[in-house]
């Protein structure tokens, strides 16, 4: 099995780029952020707050998170309910950033991620794929872009799905999430030593996709 790890901050275009690259290669694209978001949604639905760690940890015993692939597209399930669309709200994004810093949440999702990679050729995107989840990945890419560039992309994405948000607020949220993700004690967002840094600022989607395909061909000879 082949594994390509793509890590990087929120909104660097990881999912859009990785999905296209995976299709091109015939790999399964795994968005691990969706798993953290699913746990976050379970928390959002509770009367307590995300920073009440003991309660979040207790809740893990009551939830089942599953990944399924329908027409090659990943769908996530929370206790059997398809929550793929619901996990995209800004509220869930913020909550995911908080709960993903809890070690028990990370270990709860760890095996699920490794199992998928053991059974399929995968492009897996997240924050700690190259450093923790798949340290032996065939290729590791650290994909980044400026915070402004990333906020603009999220803004356009949300707009496309009919959600109008305040750009400045979105930018602040992105910066806050960068800070949370990079400064947490466990599995912080960090470029693996053997990862290749790719900055997509100012690139079109097509440019980034061909850049990655080229890198992959060069490094793992597909
Ligand atoms: O990529 P995303 O925005 O959907 O990720 C949601 C949150 O989950 C984000 O705050 C970081 C966290 N995350 C993580 O800690 N580790 C991963 N492998 C993927 C996401």
PDB file of C-alpha atoms and ligand atoms in Angstrom:
ATOM      1  CA  UNK A   1       0.000   0.000   0.000  1.00  0.00           C
ATOM      2  CA  UNK A   2       1.136   3.542  -0.712  1.00  0.00           C
ATOM      3  CA  UNK A   3       0.573   6.468   1.610  1.00  0.00           C
ATOM      4  CA  UNK A   4       0.956  10.181   0.998  1.00  0.00           C
ATOM      5  CA  UNK A   5       0.678  12.468   4.017  1.00  0.00           C
ATOM      6  CA  UNK A   6      -0.428  16.050   3.554  1.00  0.00           C
ATOM      7  CA  UNK A   7      -0.303  18.280   6.597  1.00  0.00           C
ATOM      8  CA  UNK A   8      -0.709  21.997   7.010  1.00  0.00           C
ATOM      9  CA  UNK A   9      -2.804  24.747   8.561  1.00  0.00           C
ATOM     10  CA  UNK A  10      -6.529  25.295   8.120  1.00  0.00           C
ATOM     11  CA  UNK A  11      -7.583  26.490   4.696  1.00  0.00           C
ATOM     12  CA  UNK A  12      -4.304  25.906   2.832  1.00  0.00           C
ATOM     13  CA  UNK A  13      -6.335  24.079   0.205  1.00  0.00           C
ATOM     14  CA  UNK A  14      -5.300  20.639   1.431  1.00  0.00           C
ATOM     15  CA  UNK A  15      -8.657  18.976   0.987  1.00  0.00           C
ATOM     16  CA  UNK A  16      -9.524  20.406  -2.423  1.00  0.00           C
ATOM     17  CA  UNK A  17      -6.052  19.732  -3.790  1.00  0.00           C
ATOM     18  CA  UNK A  18      -5.664  16.307  -2.193  1.00  0.00           C
ATOM     19  CA  UNK A  19      -9.085  15.173  -3.413  1.00  0.00           C
ATOM     20  CA  UNK A  20      -8.174  15.984  -7.004  1.00  0.00           C
ATOM     21  CA  UNK A  21      -4.727  14.450  -6.752  1.00  0.00           C
ATOM     22  CA  UNK A  22      -6.195  11.276  -5.225  1.00  0.00           C
ATOM     23  CA  UNK A  23      -8.667  10.949  -8.067  1.00  0.00           C
ATOM     24  CA  UNK A  24      -5.879  11.329 -10.571  1.00  0.00           C
ATOM     25  CA  UNK A  25      -3.825   8.581  -8.891  1.00  0.00           C
ATOM     26  CA  UNK A  26      -6.705   6.257  -8.019  1.00  0.00           C
ATOM     27  CA  UNK A  27      -6.006   6.644  -4.298  1.00  0.00           C
ATOM     28  CA  UNK A  28      -8.539   7.102  -1.520  1.00  0.00           C
ATOM     29  CA  UNK A  29      -8.596  10.612  -0.127  1.00  0.00           C
ATOM     30  CA  UNK A  30      -8.950  10.704   3.653  1.00  0.00           C
ATOM     31  CA  UNK A  31      -9.796  14.008   5.337  1.00  0.00           C
ATOM     32  CA  UNK A  32      -8.868  13.408   8.976  1.00  0.00           C
ATOM     33  CA  UNK A  33     -10.084  16.864  10.048  1.00  0.00           C
ATOM     34  CA  UNK A  34     -13.597  15.514   9.433  1.00  0.00           C
ATOM     35  CA  UNK A  35     -13.029  12.958  12.194  1.00  0.00           C
ATOM     36  CA  UNK A  36     -12.124  15.651  14.732  1.00  0.00           C
ATOM     37  CA  UNK A  37     -15.080  17.675  13.517  1.00  0.00           C
ATOM     38  CA  UNK A  38     -17.388  14.709  14.093  1.00  0.00           C
ATOM     39  CA  UNK A  39     -16.245  14.442  17.706  1.00  0.00           C
ATOM     40  CA  UNK A  40     -16.676  18.229  17.945  1.00  0.00           C
ATOM     41  CA  UNK A  41     -20.236  18.011  16.639  1.00  0.00           C
ATOM     42  CA  UNK A  42     -21.042  15.450  19.325  1.00  0.00           C
ATOM     43  CA  UNK A  43     -19.719  17.967  21.871  1.00  0.00           C
ATOM     44  CA  UNK A  44     -21.596  20.925  20.347  1.00  0.00           C
ATOM     45  CA  UNK A  45     -24.796  18.958  20.802  1.00  0.00           C
ATOM     46  CA  UNK A  46     -24.143  18.609  24.533  1.00  0.00           C
ATOM     47  CA  UNK A  47     -25.060  21.160  27.180  1.00  0.00           C
ATOM     48  CA  UNK A  48     -21.420  21.501  28.303  1.00  0.00           C
ATOM     49  CA  UNK A  49     -18.518  23.454  26.768  1.00  0.00           C
ATOM     50  CA  UNK A  50     -15.620  22.053  24.711  1.00  0.00           C
ATOM     51  CA  UNK A  51     -13.081  23.068  27.348  1.00  0.00           C
ATOM     52  CA  UNK A  52     -14.714  20.850  29.980  1.00  0.00           C
ATOM     53  CA  UNK A  53     -12.199  18.157  29.190  1.00  0.00           C
ATOM     54  CA  UNK A  54     -13.395  15.477  31.611  1.00  0.00           C
ATOM     55  CA  UNK A  55     -16.899  15.650  30.143  1.00  0.00           C
ATOM     56  CA  UNK A  56     -15.586  15.474  26.586  1.00  0.00           C
ATOM     57  CA  UNK A  57     -13.503  12.425  27.520  1.00  0.00           C
ATOM     58  CA  UNK A  58     -16.537  10.740  29.121  1.00  0.00           C
ATOM     59  CA  UNK A  59     -18.579  11.441  26.022  1.00  0.00           C
ATOM     60  CA  UNK A  60     -16.112   9.448  23.909  1.00  0.00           C
ATOM     61  CA  UNK A  61     -17.490   6.265  25.443  1.00  0.00           C
ATOM     62  CA  UNK A  62     -20.879   7.023  23.989  1.00  0.00           C
ATOM     63  CA  UNK A  63     -19.895   7.913  20.466  1.00  0.00           C
ATOM     64  CA  UNK A  64     -19.011   5.921  17.414  1.00  0.00           C
ATOM     65  CA  UNK A  65     -17.219   7.641  14.530  1.00  0.00           C
ATOM     66  CA  UNK A  66     -17.090   5.915  11.160  1.00  0.00           C
ATOM     67  CA  UNK A  67     -15.736   6.732   7.732  1.00  0.00           C
ATOM     68  CA  UNK A  68     -17.365   5.373   4.600  1.00  0.00           C
ATOM     69  CA  UNK A  69     -16.661   5.960   0.960  1.00  0.00           C
ATOM     70  CA  UNK A  70     -19.626   6.584  -1.315  1.00  0.00           C
ATOM     71  CA  UNK A  71     -18.717   7.098  -5.002  1.00  0.00           C
ATOM     72  CA  UNK A  72     -15.109   7.596  -3.838  1.00  0.00           C
ATOM     73  CA  UNK A  73     -16.250  10.464  -1.613  1.00  0.00           C
ATOM     74  CA  UNK A  74     -15.649  10.248   2.105  1.00  0.00           C
ATOM     75  CA  UNK A  75     -18.673  10.474   4.384  1.00  0.00           C
ATOM     76  CA  UNK A  76     -18.498  10.602   8.167  1.00  0.00           C
ATOM     77  CA  UNK A  77     -20.967   9.085  10.567  1.00  0.00           C
ATOM     78  CA  UNK A  78     -21.700   9.878  14.180  1.00  0.00           C
ATOM     79  CA  UNK A  79     -23.503   7.000  15.874  1.00  0.00           C
ATOM     80  CA  UNK A  80     -24.783   5.883  12.491  1.00  0.00           C
ATOM     81  CA  UNK A  81     -25.977   9.339  11.389  1.00  0.00           C
ATOM     82  CA  UNK A  82     -24.382  10.873   8.290  1.00  0.00           C
ATOM     83  CA  UNK A  83     -23.048  14.224   9.547  1.00  0.00           C
ATOM     84  CA  UNK A  84     -20.766  15.022   6.582  1.00  0.00           C
ATOM     85  CA  UNK A  85     -22.439  18.355   5.877  1.00  0.00           C
ATOM     86  CA  UNK A  86     -23.257  19.401   9.413  1.00  0.00           C
ATOM     87  CA  UNK A  87     -19.627  19.310  10.569  1.00  0.00           C
ATOM     88  CA  UNK A  88     -18.677  22.240   8.301  1.00  0.00           C
ATOM     89  CA  UNK A  89     -20.174  25.042  10.398  1.00  0.00           C
ATOM     90  CA  UNK A  90     -17.869  27.702  11.956  1.00  0.00           C
ATOM     91  CA  UNK A  91     -19.103  26.611  15.405  1.00  0.00           C
ATOM     92  CA  UNK A  92     -17.949  23.045  14.806  1.00  0.00           C
ATOM     93  CA  UNK A  93     -14.622  24.338  13.358  1.00  0.00           C
ATOM     94  CA  UNK A  94     -13.858  26.227  16.552  1.00  0.00           C
ATOM     95  CA  UNK A  95     -14.916  23.334  18.752  1.00  0.00           C
ATOM     96  CA  UNK A  96     -12.780  20.884  16.707  1.00  0.00           C
ATOM     97  CA  UNK A  97      -9.751  23.031  17.321  1.00  0.00           C
ATOM     98  CA  UNK A  98     -10.352  22.795  21.084  1.00  0.00           C
ATOM     99  CA  UNK A  99     -11.218  19.092  21.350  1.00  0.00           C
ATOM    100  CA  UNK A 100      -8.392  18.010  19.043  1.00  0.00           C
ATOM    101  CA  UNK A 101      -5.945  19.187  21.739  1.00  0.00           C
ATOM    102  CA  UNK A 102      -7.263  16.533  24.127  1.00  0.00           C
ATOM    103  CA  UNK A 103      -4.948  13.473  24.109  1.00  0.00           C
ATOM    104  CA  UNK A 104      -7.839  11.021  24.595  1.00  0.00           C
ATOM    105  CA  UNK A 105      -9.611  12.451  21.560  1.00  0.00           C
ATOM    106  CA  UNK A 106      -6.473  11.945  19.475  1.00  0.00           C
ATOM    107  CA  UNK A 107      -5.973   8.360  20.609  1.00  0.00           C
ATOM    108  CA  UNK A 108      -9.686   7.685  20.083  1.00  0.00           C
ATOM    109  CA  UNK A 109      -9.240   8.524  16.364  1.00  0.00           C
ATOM    110  CA  UNK A 110      -5.721   7.179  15.869  1.00  0.00           C
ATOM    111  CA  UNK A 111      -6.492   3.531  15.094  1.00  0.00           C
ATOM    112  CA  UNK A 112      -9.258   4.400  12.671  1.00  0.00           C
ATOM    113  CA  UNK A 113      -6.777   6.433  10.608  1.00  0.00           C
ATOM    114  CA  UNK A 114      -4.092   3.755  10.661  1.00  0.00           C
ATOM    115  CA  UNK A 115      -6.563   1.026   9.679  1.00  0.00           C
ATOM    116  CA  UNK A 116      -7.657   2.894   6.563  1.00  0.00           C
ATOM    117  CA  UNK A 117      -4.050   3.419   5.484  1.00  0.00           C
ATOM    118  CA  UNK A 118      -3.250  -0.245   6.083  1.00  0.00           C
ATOM    119  CA  UNK A 119      -5.969  -1.352   3.673  1.00  0.00           C
ATOM    120  CA  UNK A 120      -5.881   1.288   0.930  1.00  0.00           C
ATOM    121  CA  UNK A 121      -3.574   3.488  -1.114  1.00  0.00           C
ATOM    122  CA  UNK A 122      -4.262   6.777   0.598  1.00  0.00           C
ATOM    123  CA  UNK A 123      -3.690  10.471   0.479  1.00  0.00           C
ATOM    124  CA  UNK A 124      -4.403  11.496   4.031  1.00  0.00           C
ATOM    125  CA  UNK A 125      -4.659  15.104   5.089  1.00  0.00           C
ATOM    126  CA  UNK A 126      -4.491  16.547   8.572  1.00  0.00           C
ATOM    127  CA  UNK A 127      -2.054  18.134  10.991  1.00  0.00           C
ATOM    128  CA  UNK A 128      -0.023  15.219  12.334  1.00  0.00           C
ATOM    129  CA  UNK A 129      -0.221  12.648   9.555  1.00  0.00           C
ATOM    130  CA  UNK A 130       3.472  12.806   8.587  1.00  0.00           C
ATOM    131  CA  UNK A 131       4.650  13.212  12.167  1.00  0.00           C
ATOM    132  CA  UNK A 132       2.419  10.822  14.139  1.00  0.00           C
ATOM    133  CA  UNK A 133      -0.229   8.869  12.232  1.00  0.00           C
ATOM    134  CA  UNK A 134       1.808   7.711   9.219  1.00  0.00           C
ATOM    135  CA  UNK A 135       5.449   8.389  10.097  1.00  0.00           C
ATOM    136  CA  UNK A 136       6.504   5.939   7.381  1.00  0.00           C
ATOM    137  CA  UNK A 137       4.443   7.534   4.616  1.00  0.00           C
ATOM    138  CA  UNK A 138       6.002   7.229   1.148  1.00  0.00           C
ATOM    139  CA  UNK A 139       5.814  10.982   0.718  1.00  0.00           C
ATOM    140  CA  UNK A 140       5.098  13.802   3.151  1.00  0.00           C
ATOM    141  CA  UNK A 141       3.990  17.223   2.033  1.00  0.00           C
ATOM    142  CA  UNK A 142       3.517  20.262   4.243  1.00  0.00           C
ATOM    143  CA  UNK A 143       1.068  22.501   2.445  1.00  0.00           C
ATOM    144  CA  UNK A 144       0.727  26.080   3.531  1.00  0.00           C
ATOM    145  CA  UNK A 145      -0.325  29.592   2.431  1.00  0.00           C
ATOM    146  CA  UNK A 146      -0.596  32.997   4.095  1.00  0.00           C
ATOM    147  CA  UNK A 147      -3.448  33.452   6.618  1.00  0.00           C
ATOM    148  CA  UNK A 148      -5.051  36.090   4.357  1.00  0.00           C
ATOM    149  CA  UNK A 149      -4.929  33.791   1.360  1.00  0.00           C
ATOM    150  CA  UNK A 150      -6.466  30.978   3.400  1.00  0.00           C
ATOM    151  CA  UNK A 151      -9.201  33.172   4.870  1.00  0.00           C
ATOM    152  CA  UNK A 152     -10.102  34.366   1.374  1.00  0.00           C
ATOM    153  CA  UNK A 153     -10.440  30.767   0.168  1.00  0.00           C
ATOM    154  CA  UNK A 154     -12.636  29.752   3.117  1.00  0.00           C
ATOM    155  CA  UNK A 155     -14.718  32.877   2.526  1.00  0.00           C
ATOM    156  CA  UNK A 156     -15.275  31.977  -1.130  1.00  0.00           C
ATOM    157  CA  UNK A 157     -16.045  28.345  -0.245  1.00  0.00           C
ATOM    158  CA  UNK A 158     -18.658  29.356   2.329  1.00  0.00           C
ATOM    159  CA  UNK A 159     -20.131  31.894  -0.062  1.00  0.00           C
ATOM    160  CA  UNK A 160     -20.457  29.216  -2.696  1.00  0.00           C
ATOM    161  CA  UNK A 161     -22.440  27.074  -0.291  1.00  0.00           C
ATOM    162  CA  UNK A 162     -24.704  30.044   0.436  1.00  0.00           C
ATOM    163  CA  UNK A 163     -23.199  31.159   3.756  1.00  0.00           C
ATOM    164  CA  UNK A 164     -22.204  34.801   4.091  1.00  0.00           C
ATOM    165  CA  UNK A 165     -19.682  35.502   6.840  1.00  0.00           C
ATOM    166  CA  UNK A 166     -17.612  38.474   7.962  1.00  0.00           C
ATOM    167  CA  UNK A 167     -14.168  38.247   6.310  1.00  0.00           C
ATOM    168  CA  UNK A 168     -12.286  39.880   9.205  1.00  0.00           C
ATOM    169  CA  UNK A 169     -13.921  37.515  11.656  1.00  0.00           C
ATOM    170  CA  UNK A 170     -12.978  34.555   9.500  1.00  0.00           C
ATOM    171  CA  UNK A 171      -9.373  35.772   9.330  1.00  0.00           C
ATOM    172  CA  UNK A 172      -9.246  36.135  13.110  1.00  0.00           C
ATOM    173  CA  UNK A 173     -10.673  32.620  13.500  1.00  0.00           C
ATOM    174  CA  UNK A 174      -8.069  31.206  11.141  1.00  0.00           C
ATOM    175  CA  UNK A 175      -5.293  32.887  13.100  1.00  0.00           C
ATOM    176  CA  UNK A 176      -6.753  31.649  16.375  1.00  0.00           C
ATOM    177  CA  UNK A 177      -6.984  28.107  15.040  1.00  0.00           C
ATOM    178  CA  UNK A 178      -3.395  28.290  13.714  1.00  0.00           C
ATOM    179  CA  UNK A 179      -2.311  29.308  17.165  1.00  0.00           C
ATOM    180  CA  UNK A 180      -4.299  26.523  18.881  1.00  0.00           C
ATOM    181  CA  UNK A 181      -3.164  23.869  16.415  1.00  0.00           C
ATOM    182  CA  UNK A 182       0.511  24.874  16.533  1.00  0.00           C
ATOM    183  CA  UNK A 183       0.813  25.415  20.266  1.00  0.00           C
ATOM    184  CA  UNK A 184      -0.986  22.457  21.759  1.00  0.00           C
ATOM    185  CA  UNK A 185       1.151  20.031  23.689  1.00  0.00           C
ATOM    186  CA  UNK A 186       0.103  16.887  21.913  1.00  0.00           C
ATOM    187  CA  UNK A 187       0.708  16.359  18.186  1.00  0.00           C
ATOM    188  CA  UNK A 188       0.998  20.056  17.323  1.00  0.00           C
ATOM    189  CA  UNK A 189       0.836  21.191  13.739  1.00  0.00           C
ATOM    190  CA  UNK A 190       4.454  20.950  12.691  1.00  0.00           C
ATOM    191  CA  UNK A 191       6.295  20.154   9.510  1.00  0.00           C
ATOM    192  CA  UNK A 192       7.859  16.681   9.648  1.00  0.00           C
ATOM    193  CA  UNK A 193      11.614  16.775   9.142  1.00  0.00           C
ATOM    194  CA  UNK A 194      11.329  14.766   5.963  1.00  0.00           C
ATOM    195  CA  UNK A 195       8.304  16.648   4.573  1.00  0.00           C
ATOM    196  CA  UNK A 196       8.463  18.820   1.483  1.00  0.00           C
ATOM    197  CA  UNK A 197       7.195  22.370   2.028  1.00  0.00           C
ATOM    198  CA  UNK A 198       4.739  23.631  -0.572  1.00  0.00           C
ATOM    199  CA  UNK A 199       3.399  27.199  -0.327  1.00  0.00           C
ATOM    200  CA  UNK A 200       0.238  27.618  -2.406  1.00  0.00           C
ATOM    201  CA  UNK A 201      -0.212  31.382  -1.836  1.00  0.00           C
ATOM    202  CA  UNK A 202      -1.332  32.994  -5.054  1.00  0.00           C
ATOM    203  CA  UNK A 203      -1.611  29.666  -6.911  1.00  0.00           C
ATOM    204  CA  UNK A 204      -4.724  28.601  -8.725  1.00  0.00           C
ATOM    205  CA  UNK A 205      -6.152  25.229  -7.766  1.00  0.00           C
ATOM    206  CA  UNK A 206      -4.942  23.750 -11.055  1.00  0.00           C
ATOM    207  CA  UNK A 207      -1.413  25.021 -10.472  1.00  0.00           C
ATOM    208  CA  UNK A 208      -1.284  23.461  -7.015  1.00  0.00           C
ATOM    209  CA  UNK A 209      -2.674  20.163  -8.261  1.00  0.00           C
ATOM    210  CA  UNK A 210      -0.099  19.851 -11.038  1.00  0.00           C
ATOM    211  CA  UNK A 211       2.666  20.873  -8.677  1.00  0.00           C
ATOM    212  CA  UNK A 212       1.722  18.094  -6.280  1.00  0.00           C
ATOM    213  CA  UNK A 213       1.280  15.504  -9.003  1.00  0.00           C
ATOM    214  CA  UNK A 214       4.738  16.335 -10.278  1.00  0.00           C
ATOM    215  CA  UNK A 215       6.215  16.007  -6.806  1.00  0.00           C
ATOM    216  CA  UNK A 216       4.500  12.675  -6.268  1.00  0.00           C
ATOM    217  CA  UNK A 217       5.647  11.304  -9.605  1.00  0.00           C
ATOM    218  CA  UNK A 218       9.179  12.425  -8.919  1.00  0.00           C
ATOM    219  CA  UNK A 219       9.308  11.013  -5.406  1.00  0.00           C
ATOM    220  CA  UNK A 220       7.354   7.805  -5.526  1.00  0.00           C
ATOM    221  CA  UNK A 221       7.445   7.121  -9.208  1.00  0.00           C
ATOM    222  CA  UNK A 222       3.753   6.548  -9.836  1.00  0.00           C
TER     223      UNK A 222
HETATM  224  O1  LIG B   1      -8.721  20.397   8.613  1.00  0.00           O
HETATM  225  P1  LIG B   1      -9.927  20.852   9.408  1.00  0.00           P
HETATM  226  O2  LIG B   1     -10.072  22.336   9.475  1.00  0.00           O
HETATM  227  O3  LIG B   1     -11.182  20.183   8.970  1.00  0.00           O
HETATM  228  O4  LIG B   1      -9.608  20.336  10.908  1.00  0.00           O
HETATM  229  C1  LIG B   1     -10.494  20.570  11.975  1.00  0.00           C
HETATM  230  C2  LIG B   1      -9.696  20.650  13.280  1.00  0.00           C
HETATM  231  O5  LIG B   1      -9.185  19.356  13.608  1.00  0.00           O
HETATM  232  C3  LIG B   1      -8.520  21.605  13.266  1.00  0.00           C
HETATM  233  O6  LIG B   1      -8.664  22.590  14.273  1.00  0.00           O
HETATM  234  C4  LIG B   1      -7.307  20.786  13.586  1.00  0.00           C
HETATM  235  C5  LIG B   1      -7.824  19.445  13.966  1.00  0.00           C
HETATM  236  N1  LIG B   1      -7.079  18.360  13.316  1.00  0.00           N
HETATM  237  C6  LIG B   1      -6.066  17.774  14.030  1.00  0.00           C
HETATM  238  O7  LIG B   1      -5.785  18.191  15.145  1.00  0.00           O
HETATM  239  N2  LIG B   1      -5.399  16.729  13.486  1.00  0.00           N
HETATM  240  C7  LIG B   1      -5.687  16.277  12.263  1.00  0.00           C
HETATM  241  N3  LIG B   1      -5.013  15.251  11.759  1.00  0.00           N
HETATM  242  C8  LIG B   1      -6.718  16.893  11.506  1.00  0.00           C
HETATM  243  C9  LIG B   1      -7.394  17.946  12.063  1.00  0.00           C
END
